PDB file of C-alpha atoms in Angstrom:
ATOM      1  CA  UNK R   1     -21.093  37.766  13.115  1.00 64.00           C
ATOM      2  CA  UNK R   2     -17.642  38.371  13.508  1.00 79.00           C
ATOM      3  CA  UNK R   3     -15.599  38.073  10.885  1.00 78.00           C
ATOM      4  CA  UNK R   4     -12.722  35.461  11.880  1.00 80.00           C
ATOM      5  CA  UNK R   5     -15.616  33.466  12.874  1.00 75.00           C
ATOM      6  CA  UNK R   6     -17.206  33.047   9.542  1.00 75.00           C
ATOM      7  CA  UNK R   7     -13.934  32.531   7.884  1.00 76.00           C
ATOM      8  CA  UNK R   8     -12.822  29.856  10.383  1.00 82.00           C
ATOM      9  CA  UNK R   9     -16.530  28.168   9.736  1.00 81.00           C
ATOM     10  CA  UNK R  10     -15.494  28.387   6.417  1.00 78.00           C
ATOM     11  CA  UNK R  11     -12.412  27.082   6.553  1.00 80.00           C
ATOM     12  CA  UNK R  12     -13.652  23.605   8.885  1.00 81.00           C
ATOM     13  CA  UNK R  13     -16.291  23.174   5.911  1.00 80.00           C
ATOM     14  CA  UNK R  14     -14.185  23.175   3.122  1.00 77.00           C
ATOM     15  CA  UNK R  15     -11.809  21.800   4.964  1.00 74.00           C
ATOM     16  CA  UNK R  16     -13.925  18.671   6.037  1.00 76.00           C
ATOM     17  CA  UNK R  17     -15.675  18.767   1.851  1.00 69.00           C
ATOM     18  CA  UNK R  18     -11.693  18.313   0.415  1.00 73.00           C
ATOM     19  CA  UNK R  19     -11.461  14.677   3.120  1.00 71.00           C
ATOM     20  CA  UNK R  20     -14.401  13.594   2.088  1.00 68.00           C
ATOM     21  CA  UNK R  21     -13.961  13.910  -1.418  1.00 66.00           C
ATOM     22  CA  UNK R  22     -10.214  12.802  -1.575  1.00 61.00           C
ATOM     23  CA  UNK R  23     -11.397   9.708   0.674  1.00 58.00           C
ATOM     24  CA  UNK R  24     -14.047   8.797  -2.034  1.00 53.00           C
ATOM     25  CA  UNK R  25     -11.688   9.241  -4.479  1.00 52.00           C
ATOM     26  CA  UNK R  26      -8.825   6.997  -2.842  1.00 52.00           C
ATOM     27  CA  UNK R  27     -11.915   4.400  -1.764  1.00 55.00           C
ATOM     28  CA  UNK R  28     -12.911   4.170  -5.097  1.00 60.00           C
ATOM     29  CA  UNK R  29     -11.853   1.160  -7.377  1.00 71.00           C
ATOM     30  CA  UNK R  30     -13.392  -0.754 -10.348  1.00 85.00           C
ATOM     31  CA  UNK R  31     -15.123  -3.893 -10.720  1.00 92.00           C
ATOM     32  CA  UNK R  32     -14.377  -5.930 -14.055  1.00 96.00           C
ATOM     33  CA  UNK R  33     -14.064  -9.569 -14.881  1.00 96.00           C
ATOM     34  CA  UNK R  34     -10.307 -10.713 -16.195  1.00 96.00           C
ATOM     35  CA  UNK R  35     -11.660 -10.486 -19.735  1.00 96.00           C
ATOM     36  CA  UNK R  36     -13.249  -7.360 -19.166  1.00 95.00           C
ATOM     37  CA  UNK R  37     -10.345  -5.320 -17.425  1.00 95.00           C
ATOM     38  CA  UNK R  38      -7.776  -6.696 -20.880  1.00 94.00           C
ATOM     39  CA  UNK R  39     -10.570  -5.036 -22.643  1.00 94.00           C
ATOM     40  CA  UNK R  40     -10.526  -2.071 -20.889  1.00 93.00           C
ATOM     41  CA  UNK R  41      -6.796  -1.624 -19.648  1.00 91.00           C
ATOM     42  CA  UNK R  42      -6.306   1.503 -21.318  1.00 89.00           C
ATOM     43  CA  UNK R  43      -8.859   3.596 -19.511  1.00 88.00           C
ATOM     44  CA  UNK R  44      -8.035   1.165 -16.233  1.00 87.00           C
ATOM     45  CA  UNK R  45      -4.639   1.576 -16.171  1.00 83.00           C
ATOM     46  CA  UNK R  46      -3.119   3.182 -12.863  1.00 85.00           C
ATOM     47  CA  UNK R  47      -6.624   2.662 -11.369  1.00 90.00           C
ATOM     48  CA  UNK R  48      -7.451   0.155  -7.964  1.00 92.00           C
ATOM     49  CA  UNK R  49      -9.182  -2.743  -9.321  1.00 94.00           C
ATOM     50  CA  UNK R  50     -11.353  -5.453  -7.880  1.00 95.00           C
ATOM     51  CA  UNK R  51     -10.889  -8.383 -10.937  1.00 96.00           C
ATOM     52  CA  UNK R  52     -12.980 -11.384 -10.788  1.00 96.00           C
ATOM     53  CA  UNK R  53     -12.196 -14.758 -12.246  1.00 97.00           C
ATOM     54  CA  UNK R  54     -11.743 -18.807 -11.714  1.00 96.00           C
ATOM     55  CA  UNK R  55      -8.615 -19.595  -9.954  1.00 97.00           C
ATOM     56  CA  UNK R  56      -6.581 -21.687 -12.708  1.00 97.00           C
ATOM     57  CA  UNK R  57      -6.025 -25.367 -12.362  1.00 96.00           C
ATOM     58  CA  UNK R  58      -2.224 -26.193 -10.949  1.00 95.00           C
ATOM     59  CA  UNK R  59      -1.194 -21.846 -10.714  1.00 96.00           C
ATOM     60  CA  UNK R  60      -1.263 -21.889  -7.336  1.00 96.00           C
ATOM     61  CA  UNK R  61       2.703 -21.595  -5.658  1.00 96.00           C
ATOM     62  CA  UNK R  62       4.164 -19.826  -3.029  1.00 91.00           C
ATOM     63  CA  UNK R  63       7.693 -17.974  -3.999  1.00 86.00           C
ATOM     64  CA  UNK R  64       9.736 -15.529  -2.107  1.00 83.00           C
ATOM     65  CA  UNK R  65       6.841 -14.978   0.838  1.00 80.00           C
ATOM     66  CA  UNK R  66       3.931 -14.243  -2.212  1.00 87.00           C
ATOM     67  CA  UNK R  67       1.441 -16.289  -3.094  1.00 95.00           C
ATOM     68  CA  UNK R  68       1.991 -16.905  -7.384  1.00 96.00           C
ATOM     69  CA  UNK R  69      -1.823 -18.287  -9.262  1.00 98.00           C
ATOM     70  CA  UNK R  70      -3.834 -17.081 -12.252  1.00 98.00           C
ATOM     71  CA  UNK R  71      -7.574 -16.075 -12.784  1.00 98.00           C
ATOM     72  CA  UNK R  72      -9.122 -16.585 -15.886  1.00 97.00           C
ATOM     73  CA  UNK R  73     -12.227 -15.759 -17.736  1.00 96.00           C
ATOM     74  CA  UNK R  74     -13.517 -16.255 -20.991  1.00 96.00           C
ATOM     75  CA  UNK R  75     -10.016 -17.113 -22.609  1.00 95.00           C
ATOM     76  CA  UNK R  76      -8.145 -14.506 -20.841  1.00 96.00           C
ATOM     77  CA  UNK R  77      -5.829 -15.537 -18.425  1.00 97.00           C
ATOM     78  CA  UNK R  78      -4.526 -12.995 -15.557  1.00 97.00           C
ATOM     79  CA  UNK R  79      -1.640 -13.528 -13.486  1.00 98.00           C
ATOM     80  CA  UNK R  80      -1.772 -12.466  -9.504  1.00 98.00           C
ATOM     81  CA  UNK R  81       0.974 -11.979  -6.812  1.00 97.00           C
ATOM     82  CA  UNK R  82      -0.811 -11.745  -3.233  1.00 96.00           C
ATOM     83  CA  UNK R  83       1.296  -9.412  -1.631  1.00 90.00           C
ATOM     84  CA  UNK R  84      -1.466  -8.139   0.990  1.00 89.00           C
ATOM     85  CA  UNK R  85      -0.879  -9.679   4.938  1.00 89.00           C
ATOM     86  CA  UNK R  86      -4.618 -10.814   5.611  1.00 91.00           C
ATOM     87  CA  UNK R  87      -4.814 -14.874   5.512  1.00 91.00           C
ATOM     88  CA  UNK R  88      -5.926 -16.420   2.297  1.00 91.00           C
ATOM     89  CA  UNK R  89      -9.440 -17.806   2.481  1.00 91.00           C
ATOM     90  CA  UNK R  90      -9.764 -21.169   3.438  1.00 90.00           C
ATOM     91  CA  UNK R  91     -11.841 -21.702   0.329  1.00 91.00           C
ATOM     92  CA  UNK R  92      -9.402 -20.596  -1.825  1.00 94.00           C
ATOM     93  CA  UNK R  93      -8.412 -23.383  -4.365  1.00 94.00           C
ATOM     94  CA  UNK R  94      -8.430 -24.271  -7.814  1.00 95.00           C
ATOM     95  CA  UNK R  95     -11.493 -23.951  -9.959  1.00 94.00           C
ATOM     96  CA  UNK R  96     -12.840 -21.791  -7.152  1.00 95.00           C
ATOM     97  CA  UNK R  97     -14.339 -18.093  -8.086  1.00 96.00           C
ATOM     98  CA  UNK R  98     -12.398 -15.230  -6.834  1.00 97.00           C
ATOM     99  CA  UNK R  99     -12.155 -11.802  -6.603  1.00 96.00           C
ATOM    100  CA  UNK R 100      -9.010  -9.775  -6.243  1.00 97.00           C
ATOM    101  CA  UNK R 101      -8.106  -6.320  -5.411  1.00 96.00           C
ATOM    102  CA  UNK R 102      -5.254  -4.353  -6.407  1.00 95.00           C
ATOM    103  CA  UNK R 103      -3.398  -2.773  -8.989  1.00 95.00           C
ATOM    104  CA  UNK R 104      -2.605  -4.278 -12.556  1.00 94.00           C
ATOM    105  CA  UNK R 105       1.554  -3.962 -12.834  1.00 91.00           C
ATOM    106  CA  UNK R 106       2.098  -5.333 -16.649  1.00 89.00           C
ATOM    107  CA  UNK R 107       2.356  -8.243 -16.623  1.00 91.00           C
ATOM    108  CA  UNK R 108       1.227  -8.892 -13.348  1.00 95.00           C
ATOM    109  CA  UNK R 109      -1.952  -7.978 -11.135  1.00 96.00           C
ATOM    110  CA  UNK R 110      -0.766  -7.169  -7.475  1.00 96.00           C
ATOM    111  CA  UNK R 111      -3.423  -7.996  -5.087  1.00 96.00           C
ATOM    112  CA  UNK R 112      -3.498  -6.666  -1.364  1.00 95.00           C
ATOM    113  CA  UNK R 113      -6.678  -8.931  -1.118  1.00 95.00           C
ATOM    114  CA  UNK R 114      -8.311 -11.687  -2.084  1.00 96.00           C
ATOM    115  CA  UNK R 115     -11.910 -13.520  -1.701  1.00 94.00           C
ATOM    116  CA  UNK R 116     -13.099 -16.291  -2.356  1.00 92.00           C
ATOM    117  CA  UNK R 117     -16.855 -17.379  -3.607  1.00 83.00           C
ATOM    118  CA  UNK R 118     -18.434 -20.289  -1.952  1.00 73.00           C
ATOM    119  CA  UNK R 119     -19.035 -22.822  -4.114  1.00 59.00           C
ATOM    120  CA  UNK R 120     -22.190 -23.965  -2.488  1.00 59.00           C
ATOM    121  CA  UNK R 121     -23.739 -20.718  -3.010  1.00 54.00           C
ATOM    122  CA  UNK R 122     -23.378 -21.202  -6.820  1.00 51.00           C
ATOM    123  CA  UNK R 123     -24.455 -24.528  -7.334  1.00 54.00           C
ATOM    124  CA  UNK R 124     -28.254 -24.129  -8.434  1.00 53.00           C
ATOM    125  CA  UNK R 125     -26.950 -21.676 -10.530  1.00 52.00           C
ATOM    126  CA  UNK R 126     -24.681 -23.310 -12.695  1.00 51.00           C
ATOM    127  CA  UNK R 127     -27.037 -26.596 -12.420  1.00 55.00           C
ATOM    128  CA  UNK R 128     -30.211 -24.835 -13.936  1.00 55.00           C
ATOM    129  CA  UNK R 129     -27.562 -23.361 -16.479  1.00 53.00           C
ATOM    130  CA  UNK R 130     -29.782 -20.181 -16.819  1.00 50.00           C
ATOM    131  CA  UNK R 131     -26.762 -17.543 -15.304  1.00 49.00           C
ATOM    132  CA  UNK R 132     -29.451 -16.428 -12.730  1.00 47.00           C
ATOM    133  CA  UNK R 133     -29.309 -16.777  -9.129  1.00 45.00           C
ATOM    134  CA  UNK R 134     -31.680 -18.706  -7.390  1.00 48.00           C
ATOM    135  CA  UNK R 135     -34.464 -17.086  -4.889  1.00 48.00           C
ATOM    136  CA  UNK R 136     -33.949 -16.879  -1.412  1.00 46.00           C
ATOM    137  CA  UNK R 137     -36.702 -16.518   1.270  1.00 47.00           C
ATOM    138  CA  UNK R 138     -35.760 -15.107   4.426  1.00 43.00           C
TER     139      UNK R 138
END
Protein backbone atom coordinates (compact mmCIF):
# COMPACT_ATOMS: atom_id res chain seq x y z
CA UNK A 1 0.00 0.00 0.00
CA UNK A 2 0.99 3.31 -0.69
CA UNK A 3 1.93 5.31 1.81
CA UNK A 4 -0.36 8.60 1.67
CA UNK A 5 -3.01 6.10 1.50
CA UNK A 6 -2.53 4.52 4.83
CA UNK A 7 -1.91 7.79 6.46
CA UNK A 8 -5.06 9.38 4.98
CA UNK A 9 -7.00 5.99 6.28
CA UNK A 10 -5.50 6.89 9.29
CA UNK A 11 -6.26 10.15 9.51
CA UNK A 12 -10.47 9.55 8.54
CA UNK A 13 -10.29 6.95 11.57
CA UNK A 14 -9.00 8.96 14.12
CA UNK A 15 -10.51 11.57 12.77
CA UNK A 16 -14.12 10.02 12.90
CA UNK A 17 -12.89 8.18 16.86
CA UNK A 18 -12.18 12.14 18.23
CA UNK A 19 -16.43 13.03 16.91
CA UNK A 20 -17.56 10.29 18.35
CA UNK A 21 -16.00 10.58 21.52
CA UNK A 22 -16.36 14.46 21.92
CA UNK A 23 -20.19 13.85 20.90
CA UNK A 24 -20.54 11.32 23.84
CA UNK A 25 -18.91 13.51 25.91
CA UNK A 26 -21.09 16.74 25.04
CA UNK A 27 -24.36 14.15 25.01
CA UNK A 28 -23.60 13.12 28.25
CA UNK A 29 -25.44 14.60 31.38
CA UNK A 30 -26.45 13.33 34.88
CA UNK A 31 -29.51 12.12 36.35
CA UNK A 32 -30.14 13.11 40.15
CA UNK A 33 -33.18 13.99 42.15
CA UNK A 34 -33.19 17.86 43.65
CA UNK A 35 -31.99 16.40 46.95
CA UNK A 36 -29.55 14.33 45.40
CA UNK A 37 -27.78 16.91 42.98
CA UNK A 38 -27.46 19.58 46.61
CA UNK A 39 -25.78 16.51 47.80
CA UNK A 40 -23.62 16.11 45.14
CA UNK A 41 -23.02 19.75 43.70
CA UNK A 42 -19.48 19.68 44.19
CA UNK A 43 -18.57 16.86 41.86
CA UNK A 44 -21.80 18.15 39.58
CA UNK A 45 -20.89 21.44 39.27
CA UNK A 46 -20.29 22.75 35.56
CA UNK A 47 -21.84 19.42 34.45
CA UNK A 48 -25.46 19.09 32.13
CA UNK A 49 -27.96 17.83 34.45
CA UNK A 50 -31.31 16.16 34.08
CA UNK A 51 -32.91 17.03 37.94
CA UNK A 52 -36.08 15.46 38.89
CA UNK A 53 -38.58 16.75 41.38
CA UNK A 54 -42.44 17.87 42.24
CA UNK A 55 -43.26 21.13 40.74
CA UNK A 56 -43.94 23.41 43.98
CA UNK A 57 -47.37 24.57 44.88
CA UNK A 58 -48.00 28.49 43.71
CA UNK A 59 -43.89 28.80 41.98
CA UNK A 60 -45.09 28.82 38.82
CA UNK A 61 -44.75 32.72 37.01
CA UNK A 62 -43.76 33.94 33.89
CA UNK A 63 -41.15 37.09 34.05
CA UNK A 64 -39.20 38.75 31.38
CA UNK A 65 -40.16 35.88 28.52
CA UNK A 66 -38.91 32.81 31.23
CA UNK A 67 -40.91 30.67 32.84
CA UNK A 68 -39.93 31.21 37.06
CA UNK A 69 -41.19 27.63 39.42
CA UNK A 70 -39.38 25.38 41.89
CA UNK A 71 -38.87 21.51 42.17
CA UNK A 72 -38.54 19.99 45.31
CA UNK A 73 -37.65 16.75 46.88
CA UNK A 74 -37.21 15.48 50.15
CA UNK A 75 -36.89 19.03 51.84
CA UNK A 76 -34.77 20.49 49.24
CA UNK A 77 -36.17 23.01 47.24
CA UNK A 78 -34.58 23.95 43.63
CA UNK A 79 -35.31 26.93 41.77
CA UNK A 80 -35.70 26.72 37.67
CA UNK A 81 -35.73 29.42 34.89
CA UNK A 82 -37.02 27.70 31.50
CA UNK A 83 -35.06 29.44 29.13
CA UNK A 84 -35.22 26.57 26.33
CA UNK A 85 -37.89 27.50 23.12
CA UNK A 86 -39.78 24.01 23.00
CA UNK A 87 -43.54 24.48 24.48
CA UNK A 88 -44.06 23.56 28.06
CA UNK A 89 -45.97 20.32 28.48
CA UNK A 90 -49.46 20.58 28.73
CA UNK A 91 -49.24 18.54 31.90
CA UNK A 92 -47.08 20.71 33.47
CA UNK A 93 -48.64 22.08 36.77
CA UNK A 94 -48.29 22.13 40.31
CA UNK A 95 -47.76 19.00 42.32
CA UNK A 96 -46.93 17.39 39.00
CA UNK A 97 -43.44 15.28 38.67
CA UNK A 98 -40.90 16.76 36.45
CA UNK A 99 -37.76 16.44 35.07
CA UNK A 100 -35.49 19.22 33.94
CA UNK A 101 -32.43 19.57 31.95
CA UNK A 102 -29.81 22.04 32.12
CA UNK A 103 -27.17 23.54 33.95
CA UNK A 104 -27.22 24.49 37.79
CA UNK A 105 -26.16 28.53 37.81
CA UNK A 106 -26.04 29.20 41.84
CA UNK A 107 -28.70 29.93 42.79
CA UNK A 108 -30.60 29.00 39.97
CA UNK A 109 -31.02 25.77 37.69
CA UNK A 110 -31.33 26.90 33.94
CA UNK A 111 -33.33 24.47 32.06
CA UNK A 112 -33.38 24.27 28.11
CA UNK A 113 -36.08 21.51 28.75
CA UNK A 114 -38.57 20.32 30.65
CA UNK A 115 -40.98 17.08 31.03
CA UNK A 116 -43.51 16.35 32.63
CA UNK A 117 -44.70 12.79 34.30
CA UNK A 118 -48.22 11.75 33.78
CA UNK A 119 -49.93 11.52 36.70
CA UNK A 120 -52.05 8.63 35.66
CA UNK A 121 -49.12 6.56 35.10
CA UNK A 122 -48.21 6.91 38.83
CA UNK A 123 -51.29 6.38 40.48
CA UNK A 124 -51.16 2.54 41.51
CA UNK A 125 -47.96 3.37 42.60
CA UNK A 126 -48.37 5.82 45.11
CA UNK A 127 -51.89 4.04 46.05
CA UNK A 128 -50.26 0.59 46.98
CA UNK A 129 -47.60 2.90 48.79
CA UNK A 130 -44.90 0.18 48.10
CA UNK A 131 -42.48 2.77 45.68
CA UNK A 132 -42.76 -0.01 42.97
CA UNK A 133 -44.29 0.28 39.70
CA UNK A 134 -47.05 -1.70 38.80
CA UNK A 135 -46.85 -4.65 35.99
CA UNK A 136 -47.76 -4.09 32.63
CA UNK A 137 -48.78 -6.80 30.08
CA UNK A 138 -48.39 -6.03 26.60
Amino acid sequence: MAPKFVVTILLLVGGVGYLAVGGFQSAKSYYVTVDEMYAKLDRLAGQKMKVAGVVSENSIAREDGKLKFSLERNGKVLPVEYVGSDPVPDMFNAGVEAVVAGFYRDPVFEADHIQAKCASKYEAEYARGDGTAPAQSD
